[in-house]
CSV table of C-alpha atoms in Angstrom, one decimal:
chain,number,residue,atom,x,y,z
A,1,MET,CA,0.0,0.0,0.0
A,2,SER,CA,1.4,3.5,-0.8
A,3,ARG,CA,2.0,6.0,1.9
A,4,SER,CA,-0.7,8.3,0.5
A,5,GLY,CA,-3.1,5.3,0.6
A,6,GLN,CA,-2.2,4.8,4.3
A,7,ARG,CA,-3.0,8.5,5.0
A,8,ARG,CA,-6.5,8.1,3.4
A,9,ARG,CA,-7.2,4.9,5.3
A,10,LEU,CA,-6.0,6.2,8.6
A,11,GLY,CA,-8.2,9.2,8.2
A,12,ARG,CA,-11.2,7.0,8.5
A,13,PHE,CA,-10.2,5.2,11.7
A,14,ALA,CA,-12.1,5.7,15.0
A,15,LEU,CA,-9.9,4.7,17.9
A,16,VAL,CA,-12.2,3.6,20.7
A,17,GLY,CA,-13.2,7.1,21.6
A,18,LEU,CA,-9.7,7.5,23.1
A,19,VAL,CA,-7.1,10.1,22.2
A,20,VAL,CA,-4.4,7.6,21.1
A,21,LEU,CA,-2.4,8.1,17.9
A,22,LEU,CA,-1.9,5.0,15.9
A,23,LEU,CA,1.7,3.7,16.2
A,24,VAL,CA,1.4,1.1,13.5
A,25,VAL,CA,1.0,1.6,9.7
A,26,GLY,CA,1.5,-0.7,6.8
A,27,GLY,CA,0.8,-4.2,5.8
A,28,ALA,CA,2.1,-7.2,7.7
A,29,THR,CA,3.9,-9.9,5.8
A,30,TRP,CA,2.9,-12.9,7.8
A,31,SER,CA,-0.7,-13.3,9.0
A,32,LEU,CA,-2.6,-15.8,11.1
A,33,GLY,CA,-3.3,-18.9,9.1
A,34,TRP,CA,-4.9,-22.3,9.6
A,35,VAL,CA,-1.7,-24.2,10.5
A,36,ASP,CA,-0.6,-21.6,13.0
A,37,HIS,CA,-4.2,-21.5,14.5
A,38,TRP,CA,-4.2,-25.3,14.8
A,39,ARG,CA,-0.8,-25.3,16.6
A,40,GLY,CA,-1.7,-22.3,18.8
A,41,HIS,CA,1.0,-20.1,17.4
A,42,ASP,CA,-0.7,-17.0,16.2
A,43,ARG,CA,2.4,-14.8,15.9
A,44,VAL,CA,2.7,-12.5,12.9
A,45,ALA,CA,5.1,-9.9,11.6
A,46,ALA,CA,5.1,-6.4,13.0
A,47,THR,CA,3.9,-3.4,11.0
A,48,PRO,CA,6.3,-0.4,11.2
A,49,PRO,CA,5.2,2.9,12.7
A,50,PRO,CA,4.6,6.0,10.5
A,51,LEU,CA,7.5,8.4,10.0
A,52,PRO,CA,7.0,11.7,11.9
A,53,LEU,CA,4.4,14.0,10.3
A,54,SER,CA,3.8,11.4,7.6
A,55,VAL,CA,0.3,10.5,8.8
A,56,HIS,CA,-2.7,12.8,9.6
A,57,PRO,CA,-4.4,12.1,12.9
A,58,PRO,CA,-7.8,10.3,12.7
A,59,SER,CA,-10.7,12.4,11.7
A,60,PRO,CA,-13.6,12.7,14.2
A,61,SER,CA,-16.4,10.2,13.5
A,62,PRO,CA,-19.6,11.7,12.0
A,63,ALA,CA,-22.4,12.5,14.4
A,64,PRO,CA,-25.0,9.8,14.7
A,65,ALA,CA,-28.0,10.2,12.4
A,66,ILE,CA,-30.4,9.3,15.2
A,67,ALA,CA,-30.1,10.1,18.9
A,68,ALA,CA,-28.0,12.7,20.6
A,69,PRO,CA,-24.3,12.0,21.3
A,70,SER,CA,-23.8,9.5,24.1
A,71,ASP,CA,-22.6,10.4,27.5
A,72,GLY,CA,-20.5,7.2,27.4
A,73,THR,CA,-22.8,5.1,29.5
A,74,LEU,CA,-23.7,1.7,28.0
A,75,LYS,CA,-27.3,0.4,28.2
A,76,PRO,CA,-27.2,-3.1,29.8
A,77,GLU,CA,-30.2,-4.5,27.9
A,78,ALA,CA,-28.8,-3.4,24.5
A,79,VAL,CA,-25.5,-5.0,25.2
A,80,ARG,CA,-27.1,-8.2,26.5
A,81,ARG,CA,-29.0,-8.4,23.2
A,82,VAL,CA,-25.8,-8.2,21.3
A,83,LEU,CA,-24.3,-11.0,23.4
A,84,ARG,CA,-27.4,-13.2,23.0
A,85,ARG,CA,-27.2,-13.0,19.3
A,86,GLY,CA,-23.4,-13.1,18.9
A,87,LEU,CA,-22.5,-16.0,21.1
A,88,THR,CA,-23.3,-18.7,18.6
A,89,ALA,CA,-23.0,-22.5,18.8
A,90,ALA,CA,-19.7,-22.3,16.9
A,91,LEU,CA,-18.1,-21.0,20.1
A,92,GLY,CA,-18.8,-24.3,21.9
A,93,ASP,CA,-20.4,-24.9,25.3
A,94,HIS,CA,-18.0,-22.9,27.5
A,95,VAL,CA,-17.9,-19.2,26.7
A,96,LEU,CA,-17.1,-16.3,29.0
A,97,ALA,CA,-17.9,-12.8,27.9
A,98,ALA,CA,-18.0,-9.4,29.5
A,99,VAL,CA,-18.7,-5.9,28.1
A,100,ALA,CA,-18.1,-2.6,29.9
A,101,GLY,CA,-17.3,1.1,29.3
A,102,THR,CA,-13.8,2.4,30.0
A,103,THR,CA,-14.6,2.6,33.7
A,104,GLY,CA,-17.0,0.8,36.0
A,105,ALA,CA,-18.3,-2.7,36.3
A,106,ALA,CA,-19.3,-4.8,33.3
A,107,VAL,CA,-22.8,-3.8,32.0
A,108,ALA,CA,-23.4,-7.3,30.6
A,109,SER,CA,-21.7,-10.7,30.8
A,110,ARG,CA,-22.2,-14.3,29.9
A,111,GLY,CA,-20.8,-17.4,31.6
A,112,SER,CA,-19.0,-17.6,34.9
A,113,GLY,CA,-15.8,-18.8,36.4
A,114,VAL,CA,-12.5,-19.0,34.4
A,115,ALA,CA,-11.3,-20.2,31.0
A,116,THR,CA,-8.1,-20.8,29.1
A,117,PRO,CA,-7.0,-17.4,27.9
A,118,ALA,CA,-4.4,-18.4,25.2
A,119,SER,CA,-2.6,-15.2,24.0
A,120,THR,CA,-4.9,-12.8,25.7
A,121,ASN,CA,-2.8,-13.6,28.7
A,122,LYS,CA,-0.2,-11.3,27.1
A,123,LEU,CA,-2.3,-8.3,28.1
A,124,LEU,CA,-1.7,-9.2,31.7
A,125,THR,CA,2.0,-9.5,31.2
A,126,ALA,CA,2.2,-6.2,29.3
A,127,ALA,CA,0.2,-4.4,32.0
A,128,THR,CA,2.5,-5.8,34.7
A,129,VAL,CA,5.9,-5.0,33.2
A,130,LEU,CA,4.8,-1.5,32.2
A,131,THR,CA,3.6,-0.9,35.7
A,132,LEU,CA,6.8,-2.1,37.3
A,133,ASP,CA,9.4,-0.9,34.8
A,134,GLY,CA,7.7,2.0,33.1
A,135,PRO,CA,7.4,2.6,29.3
A,136,GLU,CA,10.9,4.0,28.8
A,137,LYS,CA,12.8,1.2,30.4
A,138,ARG,CA,15.6,-0.3,28.2
A,139,PHE,CA,17.5,-3.6,28.6
A,140,ALA,CA,21.3,-3.6,28.1
A,141,THR,CA,23.5,-6.4,26.7
A,142,ARG,CA,27.0,-5.8,27.9
A,143,VAL,CA,30.6,-7.0,27.3
A,144,VAL,CA,32.8,-6.7,30.4
A,145,ALA,CA,36.5,-7.5,31.0
A,146,GLY,CA,37.2,-10.8,32.6
A,147,THR,CA,40.5,-12.2,34.0
A,148,GLY,CA,43.5,-12.2,31.8
A,149,HIS,CA,42.5,-11.9,28.1
A,150,ARG,CA,39.0,-13.1,28.8
A,151,ILE,CA,35.9,-11.0,28.1
A,152,VAL,CA,32.3,-11.9,29.1
A,153,LEU,CA,29.2,-11.3,27.0
A,154,VAL,CA,26.4,-10.6,29.6
A,155,GLY,CA,22.8,-11.0,28.7
A,156,GLY,CA,20.4,-8.4,30.0
A,157,GLY,CA,17.1,-10.0,29.0
A,158,ASP,CA,16.6,-8.0,25.9
A,159,PRO,CA,13.8,-9.9,24.1
A,160,LEU,CA,14.5,-8.4,20.7
A,161,LEU,CA,18.3,-8.6,20.6
A,162,ALA,CA,19.3,-9.4,17.0
A,163,ALA,CA,22.3,-11.0,15.4
A,164,ARG,CA,22.9,-8.1,13.0
A,165,PRO,CA,21.5,-4.6,12.3
A,166,ASP,CA,18.0,-4.3,10.9
A,167,LYS,CA,16.1,-1.2,10.0
A,168,GLY,CA,12.8,-2.8,11.0
A,169,TYR,CA,10.5,-1.7,13.8
A,170,PRO,CA,11.3,-1.7,16.7
A,171,GLN,CA,14.9,-0.8,16.1
A,172,ALA,CA,16.5,-3.7,17.8
A,173,ALA,CA,20.0,-3.8,19.4
A,174,ASP,CA,22.3,-6.3,17.8
A,175,LEU,CA,25.4,-8.4,18.4
A,176,THR,CA,27.2,-7.2,15.3
A,177,THR,CA,27.2,-3.6,16.5
A,178,LEU,CA,28.2,-4.7,20.0
A,179,ALA,CA,31.1,-6.7,18.5
A,180,ARG,CA,32.4,-3.7,16.6
A,181,GLU,CA,32.2,-1.4,19.7
A,182,THR,CA,33.9,-4.1,21.8
A,183,ALA,CA,36.7,-4.5,19.2
A,184,ALA,CA,37.3,-0.8,19.3
A,185,ALA,CA,37.5,-0.8,23.1
A,186,LEU,CA,39.9,-3.8,23.0
A,187,ARG,CA,42.2,-2.2,20.5
A,188,GLN,CA,42.4,0.9,22.7
A,189,ARG,CA,43.6,-1.4,25.5
A,190,GLY,CA,46.2,-3.0,23.2
A,191,THR,CA,44.3,-6.3,23.1
A,192,HIS,CA,43.9,-8.2,19.8
A,193,ARG,CA,43.0,-11.7,20.9
A,194,VAL,CA,40.6,-12.9,23.6
A,195,ARG,CA,38.8,-15.8,25.0
A,196,LEU,CA,35.1,-15.3,25.1
A,197,GLN,CA,32.7,-16.3,27.9
A,198,TYR,CA,29.0,-15.6,28.2
A,199,ASP,CA,26.8,-15.0,31.2
A,200,ALA,CA,23.0,-15.7,30.9
A,201,GLY,CA,22.5,-15.9,34.6
A,202,LEU,CA,20.1,-13.0,34.9
A,203,PHE,CA,17.2,-15.4,34.5
A,204,THR,CA,16.8,-18.4,36.8
A,205,GLY,CA,14.8,-21.6,36.9
A,206,PRO,CA,13.9,-23.8,34.0
A,207,ALA,CA,14.3,-22.5,30.4
A,208,VAL,CA,11.3,-24.4,29.3
A,209,ASN,CA,8.0,-24.0,31.1
A,210,PRO,CA,7.0,-27.3,32.9
A,211,SER,CA,3.4,-26.8,31.9
A,212,TRP,CA,4.1,-26.7,28.1
A,213,PRO,CA,3.8,-29.8,26.0
A,214,PRO,CA,7.3,-31.1,25.0
A,215,SER,CA,6.3,-30.7,21.4
A,216,TYR,CA,6.4,-26.9,21.7
A,217,ILE,CA,10.2,-27.1,21.7
A,218,SER,CA,10.7,-30.0,19.3
A,219,GLU,CA,8.2,-28.5,16.8
A,220,GLY,CA,9.7,-25.0,17.1
A,221,VAL,CA,6.6,-23.3,18.6
A,222,VAL,CA,8.7,-21.5,21.2
A,223,ALA,CA,12.4,-21.3,22.1
A,224,PRO,CA,13.9,-22.0,25.6
A,225,ILE,CA,13.7,-18.7,27.5
A,226,THR,CA,17.0,-17.1,28.4
A,227,ALA,CA,18.5,-13.7,29.3
A,228,LEU,CA,20.8,-14.0,26.3
A,229,TRP,CA,19.9,-14.9,22.7
A,230,ALA,CA,19.9,-13.6,19.2
A,231,ASP,CA,16.7,-13.4,17.1
A,232,GLU,CA,14.7,-15.0,19.9
A,233,GLY,CA,16.6,-18.2,19.5
A,234,ARG,CA,15.6,-18.8,16.0
A,235,THR,CA,17.7,-20.8,13.6
A,236,HIS,CA,19.7,-18.6,11.2
A,237,GLY,CA,17.5,-17.7,8.4
A,238,GLY,CA,14.7,-20.0,9.5
A,239,ASP,CA,11.7,-20.4,11.8
A,240,GLY,CA,13.1,-23.3,13.9
A,241,ARG,CA,14.6,-22.9,17.3
A,242,VAL,CA,18.1,-23.6,18.5
A,243,ALA,CA,18.6,-25.9,21.5
A,244,ASP,CA,20.8,-23.5,23.5
A,245,PRO,CA,20.0,-19.9,22.5
A,246,ALA,CA,22.6,-18.4,24.9
A,247,ALA,CA,25.5,-20.5,23.5
A,248,ASP,CA,24.3,-19.8,19.9
A,249,ALA,CA,24.3,-16.0,20.6
A,250,ALA,CA,27.8,-16.2,22.0
A,251,ARG,CA,29.0,-18.0,18.9
A,252,THR,CA,27.3,-15.4,16.7
A,253,PHE,CA,29.1,-12.7,18.8
A,254,ALA,CA,32.5,-14.5,18.5
A,255,ASN,CA,32.1,-14.6,14.7
A,256,ALA,CA,31.2,-10.9,14.6
A,257,LEU,CA,34.2,-10.1,16.8
A,258,THR,CA,36.5,-12.0,14.5
A,259,ALA,CA,35.1,-10.0,11.5
A,260,ALA,CA,35.8,-6.8,13.5
A,261,GLY,CA,39.5,-7.8,13.7
A,262,ILE,CA,39.7,-9.4,17.1
A,263,GLY,CA,40.9,-13.0,17.3
A,264,VAL,CA,38.8,-15.4,19.5
A,265,ALA,CA,40.6,-18.4,20.9
A,266,GLY,CA,38.7,-21.6,21.3
A,267,SER,CA,34.9,-21.8,21.7
A,268,PRO,CA,32.8,-19.6,24.0
A,269,SER,CA,32.1,-21.0,27.4
A,270,ALA,CA,29.4,-20.2,30.0
A,271,ALA,CA,30.6,-18.3,33.1
A,272,THR,CA,29.6,-15.7,35.6
A,273,ALA,CA,30.8,-12.1,35.0
A,274,PRO,CA,33.1,-10.9,37.8
A,275,ALA,CA,31.5,-8.5,40.2
A,276,GLY,CA,32.5,-4.9,39.4
A,277,ALA,CA,34.0,-5.9,36.0
A,278,THR,CA,35.1,-3.1,33.7
A,279,LEU,CA,32.5,-2.3,31.0
A,280,LEU,CA,33.9,-2.5,27.5
A,281,ALA,CA,30.8,-1.9,25.4
A,282,GLN,CA,27.0,-2.3,25.6
A,283,VAL,CA,23.9,-2.0,23.4
A,284,GLN,CA,20.4,-1.2,24.6
A,285,SER,CA,17.0,-2.4,23.6
A,286,PRO,CA,14.3,-0.2,22.3
A,287,PRO,CA,12.1,1.4,25.1
A,288,LEU,CA,9.7,-1.0,26.7
A,289,ARG,CA,6.7,0.7,25.1
A,290,GLU,CA,8.0,-0.3,21.7
A,291,ILE,CA,8.7,-3.8,22.8
A,292,VAL,CA,5.2,-4.1,24.2
A,293,ASP,CA,3.9,-2.7,20.9
A,294,HIS,CA,5.7,-5.5,19.1
A,295,VAL,CA,4.8,-8.3,21.5
A,296,LEU,CA,1.0,-7.5,21.5
A,297,GLU,CA,0.7,-6.7,17.8
A,298,THR,CA,2.6,-9.8,16.6
A,299,SER,CA,1.6,-12.1,19.5
A,300,ASP,CA,5.2,-12.8,20.2
A,301,ASN,CA,5.4,-15.8,22.6
A,302,GLU,CA,9.1,-15.6,23.3
A,303,GLY,CA,9.0,-11.8,23.8
A,304,ALA,CA,6.1,-12.1,26.2
A,305,GLU,CA,7.9,-14.7,28.3
A,306,VAL,CA,11.0,-12.5,28.6
A,307,LEU,CA,8.9,-9.6,29.6
A,308,ALA,CA,7.3,-11.8,32.3
A,309,HIS,CA,10.7,-12.7,33.6
A,310,GLN,CA,11.7,-9.0,33.6
A,311,ALA,CA,8.5,-8.3,35.6
A,312,GLY,CA,9.6,-10.9,38.1
A,313,LEU,CA,13.0,-9.2,38.4
A,314,ALA,CA,11.4,-5.8,38.9
A,315,ALA,CA,9.0,-7.1,41.5
A,316,GLY,CA,11.7,-8.9,43.4
A,317,THR,CA,10.1,-12.3,42.8
A,318,GLY,CA,12.8,-13.6,40.5
A,319,GLY,CA,13.5,-13.7,36.8
A,320,SER,CA,11.8,-17.0,36.2
A,321,PHE,CA,8.5,-18.4,35.1
A,322,ALA,CA,7.3,-18.6,38.7
A,323,GLY,CA,8.7,-15.2,39.5
A,324,GLY,CA,6.9,-13.7,36.6
A,325,VAL,CA,3.6,-15.3,37.4
A,326,GLU,CA,3.8,-14.0,41.0
A,327,ALA,CA,4.6,-10.5,39.8
A,328,VAL,CA,1.6,-10.5,37.5
A,329,THR,CA,-0.8,-11.7,40.2
A,330,THR,CA,0.5,-9.3,42.8
A,331,THR,CA,0.7,-6.3,40.5
A,332,LEU,CA,-2.7,-6.6,39.0
A,333,THR,CA,-4.2,-7.0,42.5
A,334,LYS,CA,-2.5,-3.7,43.5
A,335,LEU,CA,-3.9,-2.1,40.4
A,336,GLY,CA,-7.4,-3.0,41.6
A,337,VAL,CA,-8.0,-5.7,39.0
A,338,ASP,CA,-10.2,-8.5,40.1
A,339,THR,CA,-8.0,-11.6,40.0
A,340,THR,CA,-10.6,-14.1,41.3
A,341,GLY,CA,-9.8,-17.5,39.9
A,342,LEU,CA,-6.6,-16.3,38.2
A,343,THR,CA,-4.2,-19.2,37.7
A,344,LEU,CA,-1.1,-18.6,35.5
A,345,HIS,CA,1.9,-20.7,34.6
A,346,ASP,CA,3.5,-18.4,31.9
A,347,GLY,CA,3.4,-15.0,30.4
A,348,SER,CA,2.4,-15.8,26.9
A,349,GLY,CA,-0.7,-18.0,27.2
A,350,LEU,CA,0.9,-21.0,25.6
A,351,SER,CA,0.1,-23.1,28.7
A,352,ARG,CA,-3.2,-24.8,28.6
A,353,ALA,CA,-3.3,-24.7,32.4
A,354,ASP,CA,-3.7,-20.9,32.5
A,355,ARG,CA,-7.1,-19.7,33.7
A,356,LEU,CA,-8.6,-16.3,34.0
A,357,SER,CA,-12.0,-14.6,33.9
A,358,ALA,CA,-13.5,-12.3,31.3
A,359,THR,CA,-13.7,-9.7,34.1
A,360,THR,CA,-10.0,-9.8,34.6
A,361,LEU,CA,-9.3,-9.1,30.9
A,362,VAL,CA,-11.9,-6.3,30.8
A,363,GLN,CA,-10.5,-4.6,33.9
A,364,VAL,CA,-6.9,-4.8,32.6
A,365,LEU,CA,-8.1,-3.1,29.4
A,366,GLN,CA,-9.9,-0.5,31.4
A,367,LYS,CA,-6.7,0.3,33.3
A,368,ALA,CA,-4.8,0.6,30.0
A,369,ALA,CA,-7.4,3.0,28.7
A,370,THR,CA,-7.3,5.3,31.7
A,371,GLN,CA,-3.7,5.2,33.0
A,372,ALA,CA,-0.9,6.9,31.0
A,373,ARG,CA,1.7,4.3,32.2
A,374,LEU,CA,-0.3,1.6,30.5
A,375,ALA,CA,-1.3,3.5,27.4
A,376,PRO,CA,1.1,1.6,25.1
A,377,ILE,CA,-1.2,-1.4,25.4
A,378,VAL,CA,-4.0,0.4,23.7
A,379,SER,CA,-1.9,1.6,20.7
A,380,ALA,CA,-0.2,-1.8,20.4
A,381,LEU,CA,-3.4,-3.8,19.8
A,382,PRO,CA,-4.0,-5.1,16.3
A,383,VAL,CA,-6.5,-3.1,14.3
A,384,ALA,CA,-9.3,-5.0,12.5
A,385,ALA,CA,-8.3,-5.6,8.8
A,386,PHE,CA,-5.2,-3.5,9.2
A,387,SER,CA,-2.4,-4.9,11.4
A,388,GLY,CA,-1.0,-7.8,13.3
A,389,SER,CA,-3.1,-10.8,14.0
A,390,LEU,CA,-6.2,-9.0,12.7
A,391,LEU,CA,-4.8,-8.1,9.4
A,392,GLU,CA,-6.4,-11.0,7.5
A,393,ARG,CA,-9.7,-10.8,9.5
A,394,TYR,CA,-12.7,-8.6,8.9
A,395,ASP,CA,-12.2,-9.1,5.2
A,396,ASP,CA,-15.8,-8.0,4.2
A,397,HIS,CA,-15.3,-4.4,3.1
A,398,ALA,CA,-18.7,-3.5,4.5
A,399,ASP,CA,-17.9,-4.8,7.9
A,400,ALA,CA,-18.4,-2.0,10.5
A,401,GLY,CA,-15.5,-3.4,12.6
A,402,ARG,CA,-12.8,-2.7,10.0
A,403,GLY,CA,-10.4,0.0,11.3
A,404,VAL,CA,-12.5,0.5,14.5
A,405,VAL,CA,-12.0,-2.7,16.5
A,406,ARG,CA,-8.6,-3.0,18.3
A,407,ALA,CA,-8.2,-6.3,20.0
A,408,LYS,CA,-5.8,-9.0,21.2
A,409,THR,CA,-6.4,-12.4,19.7
A,410,GLY,CA,-6.0,-15.7,21.6
A,411,THR,CA,-5.5,-19.0,19.8
A,412,LEU,CA,-4.9,-22.5,20.8
A,413,THR,CA,-6.4,-25.7,19.5
A,414,GLY,CA,-9.9,-25.6,20.9
A,415,VAL,CA,-9.5,-22.1,22.3
A,416,ASP,CA,-10.5,-18.8,20.6
A,417,ALA,CA,-10.5,-15.4,22.4
A,418,LEU,CA,-10.8,-11.8,21.5
A,419,ALA,CA,-10.4,-8.9,24.0
A,420,GLY,CA,-10.1,-5.2,23.2
A,421,TYR,CA,-11.9,-2.0,22.3
A,422,THR,CA,-14.4,-0.6,19.9
A,423,ARG,CA,-17.0,2.2,20.1
A,424,ASP,CA,-20.7,1.9,19.4
A,425,ALA,CA,-22.8,3.7,16.8
A,426,ASP,CA,-23.4,6.6,19.3
A,427,GLY,CA,-19.7,7.0,19.9
A,428,SER,CA,-19.6,5.3,23.3
A,429,PRO,CA,-16.3,3.5,24.1
A,430,VAL,CA,-16.7,-0.2,24.6
A,431,VAL,CA,-14.4,-2.6,26.3
A,432,PHE,CA,-15.0,-6.3,25.6
A,433,ALA,CA,-13.6,-9.8,26.3
A,434,VAL,CA,-14.8,-13.1,25.0
A,435,VAL,CA,-13.0,-16.4,25.7
A,436,ALA,CA,-14.3,-19.7,24.3
A,437,ASP,CA,-12.2,-22.7,25.4
A,438,ARG,CA,-14.2,-25.7,24.2
A,439,VAL,CA,-14.4,-25.0,20.5
A,440,ASP,CA,-14.8,-28.1,18.3
A,441,VAL,CA,-11.8,-28.3,16.0
A,442,PRO,CA,-13.9,-28.4,12.8
A,443,ASP,CA,-15.6,-25.2,14.0
A,444,THR,CA,-12.3,-23.3,14.6
A,445,LEU,CA,-12.7,-20.8,11.7
A,446,LYS,CA,-16.4,-20.4,12.4
A,447,ALA,CA,-15.6,-19.5,16.0
A,448,ARG,CA,-13.0,-16.9,14.9
A,449,ASP,CA,-15.6,-15.4,12.6
A,450,ALA,CA,-18.2,-15.4,15.4
A,451,LEU,CA,-15.9,-13.4,17.6
A,452,ASP,CA,-15.2,-10.9,14.8
A,453,ALA,CA,-18.9,-10.6,14.1
A,454,LEU,CA,-19.7,-10.0,17.8
A,455,ALA,CA,-17.1,-7.1,18.0
A,456,SER,CA,-18.6,-5.6,14.8
A,457,ALA,CA,-22.1,-5.9,16.3
A,458,LEU,CA,-21.0,-3.9,19.3
A,459,THR,CA,-19.6,-1.3,16.9
A,460,THR,CA,-23.0,-0.9,15.2
A,461,CYS,CA,-25.1,-1.2,18.4
A,462,ARG,CA,-26.7,1.9,19.8
A,463,CYS,CA,-25.7,0.8,23.2
A,464,GLY,CA,-24.9,4.2,24.6
C-alpha cells in the first residue's frame, strides 16, 4: 500500500473514543493462518510505525444520524441483546464474555468462572511489566572484561536482541554492532586476541516451562527462555529454534568479533561475569513501550515470556516463570484488577493450564485506557483488517468493525478469544472480552468469525 493510501485509510479510523495516535502503519507480511491456528502459534510480523508527520491524525467520526451524542454510559439490555445474538453455537459450550465502558463494572456478561486465555494472557504480562518498569525502560546487553585476556558477554534479558543490524521496527539492538564497539575498546587497550565467555545468569529456573507440552520445543513453537539470545533463539534464516540460545548467541558474537578484527581463541564457554568488572561496550534495547507494541501486535510468545521474567526481576520475585507469574498476580491486585480464579503458569498464554475470567481481561483493558503508564497497550493492539493478528480478518469491506475494533487475539487448538476496544454507533467507548475454550476443532474458523462478528455488532449497536 502506498504512503498516500495509508493516509487516506488512517483518516477514517475511529480509535475507541480515546485520544491515542496510531503507532502502526503498513501491511504485515505474515498473517494468522490455519496451520498456526491449529498449533496455537498466532504470531505474525510487526507493522512499522509512521514516519514523523507522515500521517494525519484520525478524523472525528460523523455524528449519529439518530439520537444525541452518548454520555459514554452503556445500556445493559442493549449490550445483552448483542451477546445473546453473537455468542453462537460455533463457540462451543463454555464461553465467557464481559462488556463494559472504559470505567466501572461490566454492564453485561455471559458465563461464569474462568477459562483458558491463550494469547490474551499477554495483556496481563504487558500491564504488569509496564507498571513495574515504566514505558521508557531499556534492557542492556554488555561486554565486560574478565580475568587475563577473557571477556564476558552478559545477557540483560533483551527480548529483541538481534544477530545483526536491521532497519525494521522496533529498532533492535544487535550483536554485530556490539562486537564492533567491543573490538574498538579492546584495540584501545592493546588487546587483539581474547577468550570469550558468556553469562546468561540473569534469569533463573527452567528455560522451558514445565506446563508446556514437550512438542512446543521439538516443533519450534517456542524457544527456551534465556536472558541472552539472538533473534529470539531462531535458527539462522529460519523459523526453527536452536537448542541453546545463549550459546548460539555467544558463537554469533564471536564470529562478529572476529570479523571486526579481534581474534577469538577456542569456543565460547558459560561463566559468571566478575563483580564490578570493567565495562567494554554495551547496546540497549528499544524502550519498553516499543517492545510491548511488538509483542502484542505480533503475539510474540518468546517476547512475552522474557517480559514476564523481567517483571519478576522488577517485582523482586525472581527472573523466572514462577517469579513472573507471582509478579503478574500481585501487581494486578495492587492495580485494583479482580483476579478471582486467576491461575497462570507463563506470560504468553501458551500453557493450557492458564485460567482467567473475562472480568480480569476487561479490567486490565480499562486500566490501559485510563492510566498513562499503560497506554502503550491500547496503541499496540492489532486493528481489524489493518495490522498484526487481525490483518487478515474482517475481510468484508462492508464490515463495520474494520479499522475500528482494536483487540488481542487468543488462539490454541480448541481455544479462541478476543479482547479489546471498539465504540458503538453513538460514539460510546466499549471494552469487551470473549473467551471460548471448548471449540470443536472443525468449528475453529467459524468460531473466529463469530468473535469478529460480535465485535462488529458492538460497533453498530446503539448501546450508549
